[in-house]
PDB file of N, CA and C in Angstrom:
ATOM      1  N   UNK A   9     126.630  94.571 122.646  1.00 73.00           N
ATOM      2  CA  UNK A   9     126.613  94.544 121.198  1.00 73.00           C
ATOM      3  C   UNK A   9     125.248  94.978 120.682  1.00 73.00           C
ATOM      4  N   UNK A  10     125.201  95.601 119.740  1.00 74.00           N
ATOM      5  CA  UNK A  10     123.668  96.549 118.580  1.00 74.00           C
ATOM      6  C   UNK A  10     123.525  95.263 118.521  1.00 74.00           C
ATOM      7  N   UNK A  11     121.708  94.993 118.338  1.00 76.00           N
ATOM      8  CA  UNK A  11     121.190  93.874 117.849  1.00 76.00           C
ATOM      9  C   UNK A  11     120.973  93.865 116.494  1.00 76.00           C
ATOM     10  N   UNK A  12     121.286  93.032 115.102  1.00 70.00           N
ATOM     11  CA  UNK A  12     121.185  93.112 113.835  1.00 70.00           C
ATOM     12  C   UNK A  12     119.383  93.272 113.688  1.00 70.00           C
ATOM     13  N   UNK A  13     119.291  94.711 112.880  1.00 72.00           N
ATOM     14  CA  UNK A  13     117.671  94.951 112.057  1.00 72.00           C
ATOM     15  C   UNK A  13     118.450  94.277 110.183  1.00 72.00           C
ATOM     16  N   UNK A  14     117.988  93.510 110.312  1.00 71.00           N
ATOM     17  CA  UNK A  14     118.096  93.206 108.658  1.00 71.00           C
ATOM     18  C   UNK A  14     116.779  94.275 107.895  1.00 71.00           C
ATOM     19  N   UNK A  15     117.679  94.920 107.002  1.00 75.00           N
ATOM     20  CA  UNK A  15     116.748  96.430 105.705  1.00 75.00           C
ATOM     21  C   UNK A  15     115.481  95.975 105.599  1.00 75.00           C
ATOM     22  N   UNK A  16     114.986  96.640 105.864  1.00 80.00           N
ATOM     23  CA  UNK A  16     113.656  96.853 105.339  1.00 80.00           C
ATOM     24  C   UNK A  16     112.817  98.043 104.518  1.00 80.00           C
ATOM     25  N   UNK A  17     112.654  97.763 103.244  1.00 85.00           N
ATOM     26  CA  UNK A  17     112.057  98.924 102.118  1.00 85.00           C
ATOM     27  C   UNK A  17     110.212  98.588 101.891  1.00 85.00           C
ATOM     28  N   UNK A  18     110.086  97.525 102.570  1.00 91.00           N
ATOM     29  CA  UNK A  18     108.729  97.441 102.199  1.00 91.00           C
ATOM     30  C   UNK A  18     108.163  97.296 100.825  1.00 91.00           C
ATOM     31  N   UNK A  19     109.041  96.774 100.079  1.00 92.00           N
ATOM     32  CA  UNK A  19     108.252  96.348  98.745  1.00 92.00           C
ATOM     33  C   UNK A  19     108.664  94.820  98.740  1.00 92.00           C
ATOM     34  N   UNK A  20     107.943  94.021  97.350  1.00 93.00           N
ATOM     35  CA  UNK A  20     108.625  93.177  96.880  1.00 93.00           C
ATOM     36  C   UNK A  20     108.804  93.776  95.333  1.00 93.00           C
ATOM     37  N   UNK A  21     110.105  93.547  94.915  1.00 92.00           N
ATOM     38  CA  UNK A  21     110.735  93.871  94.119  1.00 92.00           C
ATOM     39  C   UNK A  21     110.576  92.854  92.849  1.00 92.00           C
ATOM     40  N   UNK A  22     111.143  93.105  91.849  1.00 94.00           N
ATOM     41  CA  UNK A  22     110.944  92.282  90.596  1.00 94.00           C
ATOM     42  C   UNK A  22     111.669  92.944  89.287  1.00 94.00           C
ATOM     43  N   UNK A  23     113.063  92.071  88.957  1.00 92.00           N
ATOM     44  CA  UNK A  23     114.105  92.654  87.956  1.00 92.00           C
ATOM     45  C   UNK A  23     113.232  92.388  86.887  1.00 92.00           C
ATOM     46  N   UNK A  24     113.450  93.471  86.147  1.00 91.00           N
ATOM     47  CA  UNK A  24     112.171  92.706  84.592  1.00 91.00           C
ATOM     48  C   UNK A  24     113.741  92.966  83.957  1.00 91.00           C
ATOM     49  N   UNK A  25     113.921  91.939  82.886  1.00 88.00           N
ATOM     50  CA  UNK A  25     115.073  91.977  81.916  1.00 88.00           C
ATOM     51  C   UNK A  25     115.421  92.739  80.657  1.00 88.00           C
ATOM     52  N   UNK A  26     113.823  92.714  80.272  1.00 90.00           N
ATOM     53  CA  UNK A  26     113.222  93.624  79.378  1.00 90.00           C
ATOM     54  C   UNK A  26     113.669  94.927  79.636  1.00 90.00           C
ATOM     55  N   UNK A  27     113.744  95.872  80.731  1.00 89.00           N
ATOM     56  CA  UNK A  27     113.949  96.922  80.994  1.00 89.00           C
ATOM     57  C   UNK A  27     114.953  96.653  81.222  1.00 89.00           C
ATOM     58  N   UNK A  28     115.746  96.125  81.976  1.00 88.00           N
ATOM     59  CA  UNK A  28     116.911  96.684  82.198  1.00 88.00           C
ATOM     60  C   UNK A  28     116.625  96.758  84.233  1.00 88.00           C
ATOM     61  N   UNK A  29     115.540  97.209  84.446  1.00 92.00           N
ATOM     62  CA  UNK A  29     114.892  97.835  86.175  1.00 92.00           C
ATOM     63  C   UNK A  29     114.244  97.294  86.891  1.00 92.00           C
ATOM     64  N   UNK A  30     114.417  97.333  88.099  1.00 94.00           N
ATOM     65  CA  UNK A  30     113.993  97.323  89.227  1.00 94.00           C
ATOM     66  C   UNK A  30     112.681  97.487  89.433  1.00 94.00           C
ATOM     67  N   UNK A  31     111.446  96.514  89.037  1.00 95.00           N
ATOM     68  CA  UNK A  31     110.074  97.122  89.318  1.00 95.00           C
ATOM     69  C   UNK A  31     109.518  96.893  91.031  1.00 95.00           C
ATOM     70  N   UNK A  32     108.670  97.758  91.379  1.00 96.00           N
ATOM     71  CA  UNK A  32     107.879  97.134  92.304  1.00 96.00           C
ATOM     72  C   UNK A  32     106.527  96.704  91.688  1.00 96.00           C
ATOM     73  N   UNK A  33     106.179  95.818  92.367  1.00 96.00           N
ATOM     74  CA  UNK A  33     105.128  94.492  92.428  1.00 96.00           C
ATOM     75  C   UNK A  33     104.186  94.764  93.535  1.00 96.00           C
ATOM     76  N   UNK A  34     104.223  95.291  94.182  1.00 97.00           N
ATOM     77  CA  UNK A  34     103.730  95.146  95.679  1.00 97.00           C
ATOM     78  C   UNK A  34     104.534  96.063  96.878  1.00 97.00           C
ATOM     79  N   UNK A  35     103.700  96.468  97.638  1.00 96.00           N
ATOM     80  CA  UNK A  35     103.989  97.488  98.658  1.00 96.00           C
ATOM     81  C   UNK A  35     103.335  97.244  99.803  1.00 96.00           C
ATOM     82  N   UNK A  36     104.065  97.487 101.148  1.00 95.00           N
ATOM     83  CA  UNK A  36     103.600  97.044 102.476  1.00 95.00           C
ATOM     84  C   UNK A  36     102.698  98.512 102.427  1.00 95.00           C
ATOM     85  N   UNK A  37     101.901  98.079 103.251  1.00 96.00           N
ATOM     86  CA  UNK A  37     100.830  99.583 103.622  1.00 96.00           C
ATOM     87  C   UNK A  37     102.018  99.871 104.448  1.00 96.00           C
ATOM     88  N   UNK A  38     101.946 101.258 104.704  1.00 94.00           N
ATOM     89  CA  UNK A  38     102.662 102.084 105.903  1.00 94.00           C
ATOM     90  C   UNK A  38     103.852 101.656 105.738  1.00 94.00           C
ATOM     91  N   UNK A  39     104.479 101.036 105.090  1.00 92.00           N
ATOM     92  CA  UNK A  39     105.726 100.635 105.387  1.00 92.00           C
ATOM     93  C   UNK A  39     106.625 101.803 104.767  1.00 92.00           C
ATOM     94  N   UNK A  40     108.067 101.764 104.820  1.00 89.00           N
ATOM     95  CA  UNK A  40     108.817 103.188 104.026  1.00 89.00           C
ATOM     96  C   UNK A  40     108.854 103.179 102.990  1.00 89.00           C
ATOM     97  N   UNK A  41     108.614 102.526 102.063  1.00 91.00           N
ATOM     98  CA  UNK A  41     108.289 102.768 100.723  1.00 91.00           C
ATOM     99  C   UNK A  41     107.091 103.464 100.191  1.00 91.00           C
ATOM    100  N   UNK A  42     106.407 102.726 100.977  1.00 95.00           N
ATOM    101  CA  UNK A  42     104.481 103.671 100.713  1.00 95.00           C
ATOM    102  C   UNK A  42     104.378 104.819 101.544  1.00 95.00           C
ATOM    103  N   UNK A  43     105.117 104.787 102.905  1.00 94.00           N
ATOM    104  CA  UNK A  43     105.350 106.568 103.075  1.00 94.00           C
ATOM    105  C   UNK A  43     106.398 107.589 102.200  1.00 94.00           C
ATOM    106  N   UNK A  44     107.250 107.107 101.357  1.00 92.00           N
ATOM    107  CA  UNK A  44     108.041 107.640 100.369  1.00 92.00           C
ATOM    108  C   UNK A  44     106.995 107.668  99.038  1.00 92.00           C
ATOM    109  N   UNK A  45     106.327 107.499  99.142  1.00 96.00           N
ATOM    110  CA  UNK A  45     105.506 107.682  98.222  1.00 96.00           C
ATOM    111  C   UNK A  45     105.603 106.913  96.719  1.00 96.00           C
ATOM    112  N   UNK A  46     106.470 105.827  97.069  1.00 95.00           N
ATOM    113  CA  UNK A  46     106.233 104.881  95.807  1.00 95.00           C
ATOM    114  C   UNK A  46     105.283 103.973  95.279  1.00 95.00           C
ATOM    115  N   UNK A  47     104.927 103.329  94.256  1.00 97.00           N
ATOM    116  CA  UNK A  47     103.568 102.730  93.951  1.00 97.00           C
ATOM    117  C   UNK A  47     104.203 101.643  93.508  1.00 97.00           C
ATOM    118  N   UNK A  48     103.042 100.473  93.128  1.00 97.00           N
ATOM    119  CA  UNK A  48     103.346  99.670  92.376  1.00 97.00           C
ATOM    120  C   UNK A  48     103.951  99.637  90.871  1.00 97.00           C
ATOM    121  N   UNK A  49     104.665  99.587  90.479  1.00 95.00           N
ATOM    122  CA  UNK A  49     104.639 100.056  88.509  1.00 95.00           C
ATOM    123  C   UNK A  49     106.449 100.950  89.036  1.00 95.00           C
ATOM    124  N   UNK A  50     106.310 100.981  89.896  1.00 96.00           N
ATOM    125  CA  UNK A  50     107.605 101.927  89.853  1.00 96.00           C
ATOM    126  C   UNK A  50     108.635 101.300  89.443  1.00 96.00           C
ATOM    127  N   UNK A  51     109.940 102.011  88.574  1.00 95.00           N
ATOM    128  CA  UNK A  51     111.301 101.629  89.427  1.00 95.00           C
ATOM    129  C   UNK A  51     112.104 101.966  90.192  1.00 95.00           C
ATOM    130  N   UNK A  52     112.898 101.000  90.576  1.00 92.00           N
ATOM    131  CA  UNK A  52     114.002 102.117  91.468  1.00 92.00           C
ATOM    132  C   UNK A  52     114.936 101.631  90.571  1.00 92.00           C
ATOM    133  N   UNK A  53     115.966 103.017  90.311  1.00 92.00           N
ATOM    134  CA  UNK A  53     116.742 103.395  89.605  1.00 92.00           C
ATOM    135  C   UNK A  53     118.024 103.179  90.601  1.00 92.00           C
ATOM    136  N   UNK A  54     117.842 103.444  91.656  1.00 90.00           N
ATOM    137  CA  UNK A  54     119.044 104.057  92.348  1.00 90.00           C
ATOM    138  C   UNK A  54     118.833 104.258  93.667  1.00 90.00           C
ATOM    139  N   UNK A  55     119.940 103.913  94.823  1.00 84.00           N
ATOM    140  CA  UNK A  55     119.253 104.196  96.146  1.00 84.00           C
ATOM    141  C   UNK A  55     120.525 104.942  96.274  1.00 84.00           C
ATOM    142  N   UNK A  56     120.084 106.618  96.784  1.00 82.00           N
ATOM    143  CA  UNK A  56     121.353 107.659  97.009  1.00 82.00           C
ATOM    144  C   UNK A  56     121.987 108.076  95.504  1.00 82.00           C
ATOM    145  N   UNK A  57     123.033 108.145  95.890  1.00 87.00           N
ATOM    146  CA  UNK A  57     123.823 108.281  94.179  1.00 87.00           C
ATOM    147  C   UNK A  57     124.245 106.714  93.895  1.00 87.00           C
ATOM    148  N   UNK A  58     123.804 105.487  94.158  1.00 87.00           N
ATOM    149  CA  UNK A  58     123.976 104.433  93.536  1.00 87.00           C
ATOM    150  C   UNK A  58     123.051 103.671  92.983  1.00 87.00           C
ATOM    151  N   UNK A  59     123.204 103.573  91.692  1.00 91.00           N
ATOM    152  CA  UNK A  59     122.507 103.201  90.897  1.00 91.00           C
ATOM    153  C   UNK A  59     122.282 101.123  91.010  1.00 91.00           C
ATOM    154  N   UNK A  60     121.311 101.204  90.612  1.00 91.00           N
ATOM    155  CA  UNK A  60     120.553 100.199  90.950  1.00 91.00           C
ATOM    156  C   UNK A  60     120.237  98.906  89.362  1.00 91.00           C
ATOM    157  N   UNK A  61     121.219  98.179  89.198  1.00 90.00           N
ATOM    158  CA  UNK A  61     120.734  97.390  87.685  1.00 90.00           C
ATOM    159  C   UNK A  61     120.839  96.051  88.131  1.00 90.00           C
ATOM    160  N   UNK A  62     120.525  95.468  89.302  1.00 91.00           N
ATOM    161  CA  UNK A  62     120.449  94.065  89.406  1.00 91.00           C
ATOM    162  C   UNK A  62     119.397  94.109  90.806  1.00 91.00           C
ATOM    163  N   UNK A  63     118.721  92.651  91.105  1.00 90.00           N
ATOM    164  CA  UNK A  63     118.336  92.518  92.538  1.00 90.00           C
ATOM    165  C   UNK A  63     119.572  92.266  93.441  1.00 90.00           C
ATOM    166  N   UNK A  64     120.732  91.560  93.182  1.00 90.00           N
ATOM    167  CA  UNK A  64     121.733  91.571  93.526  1.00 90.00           C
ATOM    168  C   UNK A  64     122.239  92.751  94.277  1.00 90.00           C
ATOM    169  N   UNK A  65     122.440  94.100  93.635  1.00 90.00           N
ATOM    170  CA  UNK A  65     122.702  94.817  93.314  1.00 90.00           C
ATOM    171  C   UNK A  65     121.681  96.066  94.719  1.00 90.00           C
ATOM    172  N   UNK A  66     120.743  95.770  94.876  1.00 89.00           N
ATOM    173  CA  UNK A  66     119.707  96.323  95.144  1.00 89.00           C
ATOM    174  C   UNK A  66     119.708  95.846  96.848  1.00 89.00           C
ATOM    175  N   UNK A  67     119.509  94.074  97.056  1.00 86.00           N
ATOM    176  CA  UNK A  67     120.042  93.441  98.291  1.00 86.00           C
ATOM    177  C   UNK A  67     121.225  94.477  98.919  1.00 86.00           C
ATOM    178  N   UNK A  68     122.384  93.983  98.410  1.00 86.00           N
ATOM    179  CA  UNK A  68     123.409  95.223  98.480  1.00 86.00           C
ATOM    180  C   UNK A  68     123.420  96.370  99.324  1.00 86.00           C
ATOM    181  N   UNK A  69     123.239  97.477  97.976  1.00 85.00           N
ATOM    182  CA  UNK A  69     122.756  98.542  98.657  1.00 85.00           C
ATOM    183  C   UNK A  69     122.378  99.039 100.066  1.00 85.00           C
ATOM    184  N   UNK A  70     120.899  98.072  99.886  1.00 82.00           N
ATOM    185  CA  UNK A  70     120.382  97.833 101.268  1.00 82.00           C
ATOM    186  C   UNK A  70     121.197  97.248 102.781  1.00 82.00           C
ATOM    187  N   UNK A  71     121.792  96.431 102.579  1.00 78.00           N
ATOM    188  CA  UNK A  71     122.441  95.806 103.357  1.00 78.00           C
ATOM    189  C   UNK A  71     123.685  96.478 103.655  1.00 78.00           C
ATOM    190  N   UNK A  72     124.648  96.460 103.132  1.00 73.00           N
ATOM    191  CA  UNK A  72     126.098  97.456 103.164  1.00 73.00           C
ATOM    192  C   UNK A  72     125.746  98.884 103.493  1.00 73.00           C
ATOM    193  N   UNK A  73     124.530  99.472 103.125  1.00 65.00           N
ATOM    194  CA  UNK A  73     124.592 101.225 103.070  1.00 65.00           C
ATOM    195  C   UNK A  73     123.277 101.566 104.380  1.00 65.00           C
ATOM    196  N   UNK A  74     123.808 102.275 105.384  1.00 56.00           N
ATOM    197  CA  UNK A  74     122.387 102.774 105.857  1.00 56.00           C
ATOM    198  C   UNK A  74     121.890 103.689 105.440  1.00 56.00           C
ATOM    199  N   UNK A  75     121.053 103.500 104.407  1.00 51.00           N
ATOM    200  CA  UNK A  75     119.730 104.490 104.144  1.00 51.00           C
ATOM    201  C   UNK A  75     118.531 104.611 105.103  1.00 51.00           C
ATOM    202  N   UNK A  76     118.810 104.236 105.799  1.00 49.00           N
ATOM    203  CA  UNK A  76     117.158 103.785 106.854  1.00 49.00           C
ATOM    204  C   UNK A  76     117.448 104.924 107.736  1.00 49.00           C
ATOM    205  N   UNK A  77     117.933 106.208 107.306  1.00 48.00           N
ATOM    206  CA  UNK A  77     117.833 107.436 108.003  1.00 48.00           C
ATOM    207  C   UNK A  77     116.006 107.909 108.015  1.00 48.00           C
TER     208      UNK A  77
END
């Protein structure tokens, strides 16, 4: 049996309500987010063609979809 990697994006995330988005807060050095070239202040909108409007939502994504190509 594959051994379970639980997702890893290398940020910590933070729903602001105000917006509506997905901010990042914080970024692992080297991790795939900071080699994707995201910053702090960002949002994510969307991972692939799925759009992204909850942390819920975002967990998800991550978990159900392999993006970790």
């Amino acid at each position: 049996l594959p051994v379970y990697s639980p997702p890893y994006f290398g940020v910590l995330p933070r729903f602001d309500a105000a917006t509506n988005q997905l901010k990042i807060e914080a970024i692992e050095k080297d991790g795939p987010a900071d080699q994707a070239g995201l910053k702090v202040g960002d949002s994510i909108v969307a991972i692939g063609n799925d759009k992204i409007d909850s942390m819920a939502t975002f967990a998800a994504k991550l978990e159900f979809n392999d993006y970790r190509q």
